[in-house]
PDB file of C-alpha atoms in Angstrom:
ATOM      1  CA  MET A   1       0.003   0.007   0.000  1.00  0.00           C
ATOM      2  CA  LYS A   2       1.304   3.463  -0.893  1.00  0.00           C
ATOM      3  CA  ASP A   3       1.532   6.330   1.588  1.00  0.00           C
ATOM      4  CA  ALA A   4      -0.944   9.240   1.903  1.00  0.00           C
ATOM      5  CA  GLY A   5       1.115  11.416  -0.446  1.00  0.00           C
ATOM      6  CA  THR A   6       0.438   9.134  -3.389  1.00  0.00           C
ATOM      7  CA  ILE A   7      -1.453  10.502  -6.367  1.00  0.00           C
ATOM      8  CA  ALA A   8      -3.927   8.358  -8.300  1.00  0.00           C
ATOM      9  CA  THR A   9      -3.911   8.918 -12.048  1.00  0.00           C
ATOM     10  CA  LEU A  10      -6.264   7.804 -14.752  1.00  0.00           C
ATOM     11  CA  GLU A  11      -5.256   6.542 -18.168  1.00  0.00           C
ATOM     12  CA  THR A  12      -7.456   5.373 -20.970  1.00  0.00           C
ATOM     13  CA  GLU A  13      -6.890   2.345 -23.089  1.00  0.00           C
ATOM     14  CA  ASP A  14      -8.492   2.698 -26.495  1.00  0.00           C
ATOM     15  CA  ILE A  15     -10.237  -0.521 -27.457  1.00  0.00           C
ATOM     16  CA  ARG A  16     -11.989   0.733 -30.602  1.00  0.00           C
ATOM     17  CA  LYS A  17     -10.590   2.667 -33.544  1.00  0.00           C
ATOM     18  CA  ASP A  18     -13.170   5.467 -33.275  1.00  0.00           C
ATOM     19  CA  HIS A  19     -12.035   6.174 -29.684  1.00  0.00           C
ATOM     20  CA  LYS A  20     -15.602   6.298 -28.423  1.00  0.00           C
ATOM     21  CA  LEU A  21     -15.146   3.384 -26.095  1.00  0.00           C
ATOM     22  CA  SER A  22     -12.318   3.376 -23.604  1.00  0.00           C
ATOM     23  CA  ILE A  23     -11.372   1.414 -20.537  1.00  0.00           C
ATOM     24  CA  ILE A  24     -10.268   3.598 -17.676  1.00  0.00           C
ATOM     25  CA  ARG A  25      -7.674   2.132 -15.419  1.00  0.00           C
ATOM     26  CA  LEU A  26      -6.326   3.540 -12.151  1.00  0.00           C
ATOM     27  CA  ASN A  27      -2.587   3.847 -11.701  1.00  0.00           C
ATOM     28  CA  ILE A  28      -0.702   5.057  -8.650  1.00  0.00           C
ATOM     29  CA  ASP A  29       1.949   7.727  -9.150  1.00  0.00           C
ATOM     30  CA  ASP A  30       3.997   9.565  -6.515  1.00  0.00           C
ATOM     31  CA  ASP A  31       5.272  12.316  -8.838  1.00  0.00           C
ATOM     32  CA  LYS A  32       3.014  15.356  -8.356  1.00  0.00           C
ATOM     33  CA  SER A  33       5.063  17.475 -10.749  1.00  0.00           C
ATOM     34  CA  LYS A  34       3.947  15.503 -13.837  1.00  0.00           C
ATOM     35  CA  PRO A  35       0.709  16.377 -15.593  1.00  0.00           C
ATOM     36  CA  LEU A  36      -2.102  13.881 -15.464  1.00  0.00           C
ATOM     37  CA  ASN A  37      -1.932  12.111 -18.818  1.00  0.00           C
ATOM     38  CA  ILE A  38      -5.364  10.737 -19.586  1.00  0.00           C
ATOM     39  CA  LEU A  39      -4.678  10.021 -23.227  1.00  0.00           C
ATOM     40  CA  SER A  40      -1.240   8.485 -22.809  1.00  0.00           C
ATOM     41  CA  ASP A  41      -1.710   6.017 -25.682  1.00  0.00           C
ATOM     42  CA  ASN A  42      -3.243   8.646 -27.939  1.00  0.00           C
ATOM     43  CA  PRO A  43      -0.970  11.717 -28.197  1.00  0.00           C
ATOM     44  CA  THR A  44      -3.221  13.376 -30.793  1.00  0.00           C
ATOM     45  CA  PHE A  45      -6.223  14.639 -28.922  1.00  0.00           C
ATOM     46  CA  HIS A  46      -8.679  16.456 -31.157  1.00  0.00           C
ATOM     47  CA  ILE A  47     -12.184  17.743 -30.593  1.00  0.00           C
ATOM     48  CA  ASP A  48     -14.278  19.124 -33.448  1.00  0.00           C
ATOM     49  CA  LEU A  49     -16.290  22.149 -32.365  1.00  0.00           C
ATOM     50  CA  PRO A  50     -19.048  23.903 -34.296  1.00  0.00           C
ATOM     51  CA  SER A  51     -17.702  26.588 -36.640  1.00  0.00           C
ATOM     52  CA  ASP A  52     -20.077  29.223 -35.195  1.00  0.00           C
ATOM     53  CA  ILE A  53     -18.953  28.739 -31.588  1.00  0.00           C
ATOM     54  CA  VAL A  54     -17.835  31.891 -29.744  1.00  0.00           C
ATOM     55  CA  GLN A  55     -14.062  32.156 -29.875  1.00  0.00           C
ATOM     56  CA  SER A  56     -11.943  32.948 -26.831  1.00  0.00           C
ATOM     57  CA  GLU A  57     -10.718  36.542 -26.705  1.00  0.00           C
ATOM     58  CA  ILE A  58      -7.527  35.274 -25.106  1.00  0.00           C
ATOM     59  CA  VAL A  59      -6.742  32.341 -27.397  1.00  0.00           C
ATOM     60  CA  PHE A  60      -7.570  34.080 -30.663  1.00  0.00           C
ATOM     61  CA  ASN A  61      -5.936  37.450 -29.861  1.00  0.00           C
ATOM     62  CA  ASP A  62      -2.965  37.604 -32.243  1.00  0.00           C
ATOM     63  CA  ALA A  63      -1.529  40.602 -30.371  1.00  0.00           C
ATOM     64  CA  LEU A  64      -0.749  38.390 -27.336  1.00  0.00           C
ATOM     65  CA  THR A  65       2.339  36.187 -27.073  1.00  0.00           C
ATOM     66  CA  PRO A  66       1.910  32.495 -26.210  1.00  0.00           C
ATOM     67  CA  ASN A  67       3.314  33.169 -22.711  1.00  0.00           C
ATOM     68  CA  ILE A  68       0.828  36.004 -22.069  1.00  0.00           C
ATOM     69  CA  LYS A  69      -2.020  33.835 -23.346  1.00  0.00           C
ATOM     70  CA  PHE A  70      -0.904  31.037 -21.016  1.00  0.00           C
ATOM     71  CA  LYS A  71      -0.782  33.384 -18.003  1.00  0.00           C
ATOM     72  CA  LEU A  72      -4.202  34.848 -18.767  1.00  0.00           C
ATOM     73  CA  LEU A  73      -5.793  31.403 -19.251  1.00  0.00           C
ATOM     74  CA  VAL A  74      -4.287  30.089 -16.016  1.00  0.00           C
ATOM     75  CA  GLU A  75      -5.463  33.175 -14.111  1.00  0.00           C
ATOM     76  CA  LYS A  76      -8.970  32.829 -15.538  1.00  0.00           C
ATOM     77  CA  TYR A  77      -9.492  29.050 -15.374  1.00  0.00           C
ATOM     78  CA  ILE A  78      -6.794  27.234 -13.391  1.00  0.00           C
ATOM     79  CA  LEU A  79      -5.869  29.145 -10.236  1.00  0.00           C
ATOM     80  CA  ASN A  80      -7.864  28.042  -7.199  1.00  0.00           C
ATOM     81  CA  ASN A  81      -9.358  31.499  -6.668  1.00  0.00           C
ATOM     82  CA  SER A  82     -10.049  32.173 -10.345  1.00  0.00           C
ATOM     83  CA  GLN A  83     -13.438  33.408 -11.480  1.00  0.00           C
ATOM     84  CA  PHE A  84     -14.113  30.424 -13.743  1.00  0.00           C
ATOM     85  CA  ALA A  85     -12.049  27.711 -12.020  1.00  0.00           C
ATOM     86  CA  LEU A  86     -12.345  24.392 -13.849  1.00  0.00           C
ATOM     87  CA  ASN A  87     -12.916  21.060 -12.148  1.00  0.00           C
ATOM     88  CA  LEU A  88      -9.406  19.623 -12.611  1.00  0.00           C
ATOM     89  CA  SER A  89      -7.430  17.019 -10.765  1.00  0.00           C
ATOM     90  CA  ASN A  90      -4.977  18.384  -8.223  1.00  0.00           C
ATOM     91  CA  GLN A  91      -2.164  16.903 -10.258  1.00  0.00           C
ATOM     92  CA  ASN A  92      -3.054  18.767 -13.447  1.00  0.00           C
ATOM     93  CA  ARG A  93      -3.772  22.010 -11.577  1.00  0.00           C
ATOM     94  CA  PHE A  94      -0.473  21.750  -9.649  1.00  0.00           C
ATOM     95  CA  HIS A  95       1.498  21.127 -12.871  1.00  0.00           C
ATOM     96  CA  LEU A  96       0.007  24.140 -14.670  1.00  0.00           C
ATOM     97  CA  ILE A  97       0.445  26.404 -11.647  1.00  0.00           C
ATOM     98  CA  GLN A  98       4.106  25.346 -11.419  1.00  0.00           C
ATOM     99  CA  ILE A  99       4.627  26.400 -15.039  1.00  0.00           C
ATOM    100  CA  TYR A 100       2.659  29.604 -14.424  1.00  0.00           C
ATOM    101  CA  ASN A 101       4.846  30.547 -11.443  1.00  0.00           C
ATOM    102  CA  THR A 102       8.012  29.806 -13.416  1.00  0.00           C
ATOM    103  CA  ILE A 103       6.916  32.004 -16.310  1.00  0.00           C
ATOM    104  CA  LYS A 104       5.510  34.741 -14.062  1.00  0.00           C
ATOM    105  CA  HIS A 105       8.708  35.136 -12.044  1.00  0.00           C
ATOM    106  CA  SER A 106      11.194  34.509 -14.815  1.00  0.00           C
ATOM    107  CA  CYS A 107      12.926  36.611 -17.417  1.00  0.00           C
ATOM    108  CA  ASN A 108      13.159  33.475 -19.556  1.00  0.00           C
ATOM    109  CA  LEU A 109      11.943  34.283 -23.050  1.00  0.00           C
ATOM    110  CA  GLN A 110      11.375  30.651 -24.035  1.00  0.00           C
ATOM    111  CA  GLN A 111       7.856  30.296 -25.445  1.00  0.00           C
ATOM    112  CA  ILE A 112       5.349  28.047 -23.763  1.00  0.00           C
ATOM    113  CA  ASP A 113       4.562  24.833 -25.623  1.00  0.00           C
ATOM    114  CA  TYR A 114       1.080  25.146 -27.154  1.00  0.00           C
ATOM    115  CA  ARG A 115       0.345  21.575 -26.026  1.00  0.00           C
ATOM    116  CA  VAL A 116       0.622  22.519 -22.332  1.00  0.00           C
ATOM    117  CA  PHE A 117      -3.169  22.288 -21.900  1.00  0.00           C
ATOM    118  CA  ASN A 118      -3.612  18.924 -23.713  1.00  0.00           C
ATOM    119  CA  SER A 119      -3.812  16.885 -20.531  1.00  0.00           C
ATOM    120  CA  CYS A 120      -6.213  19.403 -18.988  1.00  0.00           C
ATOM    121  CA  SER A 121      -8.442  19.359 -22.091  1.00  0.00           C
ATOM    122  CA  ALA A 122      -8.489  15.580 -22.170  1.00  0.00           C
ATOM    123  CA  GLU A 123      -9.399  15.405 -18.501  1.00  0.00           C
ATOM    124  CA  LEU A 124     -12.271  17.883 -18.935  1.00  0.00           C
ATOM    125  CA  TYR A 125     -13.514  16.065 -22.028  1.00  0.00           C
ATOM    126  CA  THR A 126     -13.529  12.756 -20.161  1.00  0.00           C
ATOM    127  CA  LEU A 127     -15.318  14.320 -17.198  1.00  0.00           C
ATOM    128  CA  MET A 128     -17.998  15.940 -19.394  1.00  0.00           C
ATOM    129  CA  HIS A 129     -18.531  12.752 -21.427  1.00  0.00           C
ATOM    130  CA  ASP A 130     -18.879  10.615 -18.302  1.00  0.00           C
ATOM    131  CA  ASN A 131     -21.219  13.023 -16.518  1.00  0.00           C
ATOM    132  CA  PHE A 132     -23.437  13.541 -19.563  1.00  0.00           C
ATOM    133  CA  ALA A 133     -23.771   9.793 -20.106  1.00  0.00           C
ATOM    134  CA  ARG A 134     -24.891   9.376 -16.492  1.00  0.00           C
ATOM    135  CA  PHE A 135     -27.238  12.359 -16.775  1.00  0.00           C
ATOM    136  CA  LYS A 136     -28.964  10.766 -19.788  1.00  0.00           C
ATOM    137  CA  GLN A 137     -29.764   7.770 -17.603  1.00  0.00           C
ATOM    138  CA  SER A 138     -31.239   9.876 -14.766  1.00  0.00           C
ATOM    139  CA  ASP A 139     -34.942   9.948 -13.929  1.00  0.00           C
ATOM    140  CA  VAL A 140     -35.105  13.707 -14.549  1.00  0.00           C
ATOM    141  CA  TYR A 141     -33.791  13.371 -18.111  1.00  0.00           C
ATOM    142  CA  MET A 142     -35.995  10.369 -18.909  1.00  0.00           C
ATOM    143  CA  LYS A 143     -39.080  12.195 -17.637  1.00  0.00           C
ATOM    144  CA  TYR A 144     -38.165  15.190 -19.768  1.00  0.00           C
ATOM    145  CA  CYS A 145     -37.759  13.008 -22.870  1.00  0.00           C
ATOM    146  CA  LYS A 146     -41.118  11.361 -22.286  1.00  0.00           C
ATOM    147  CA  SER A 147     -42.789  14.769 -21.857  1.00  0.00           C
ATOM    148  CA  VAL A 148     -41.320  16.051 -25.125  1.00  0.00           C
ATOM    149  CA  ILE A 149     -42.233  12.925 -27.109  1.00  0.00           C
ATOM    150  CA  HIS A 150     -45.832  12.742 -25.861  1.00  0.00           C
TER     151      HIS A 150
END
């Protein structure tokens, strides 16, 4: 048995080519400085969004550098006291805040890797997919469907 400082991580194992069905397995990891890698076997994580979706003023602002975009996104969505804090694992949040603090207090001009949020995006996608599937099986949703059909 591992000690109380151990971090549990999730990984998915793709068992179908269309990636709609995955097996989630629990692994134990003591390294809190690594990001949670939900799609470890699938490095290309892609979500197709509607073309008319509202675009982020931060992400699509060409006047901002990648480092400034990263800092603004972390301040808005990742920091614990942020206005729109996302439901992330402590491991992912800790990893992004570590990078944020390094960039914030550094004169290092090295640009942030655009893939820095991949693990975070995958985790949120998995969470939304799981919760929505369970919601569709709830009594409230089934009653709503019956009321619309009849």
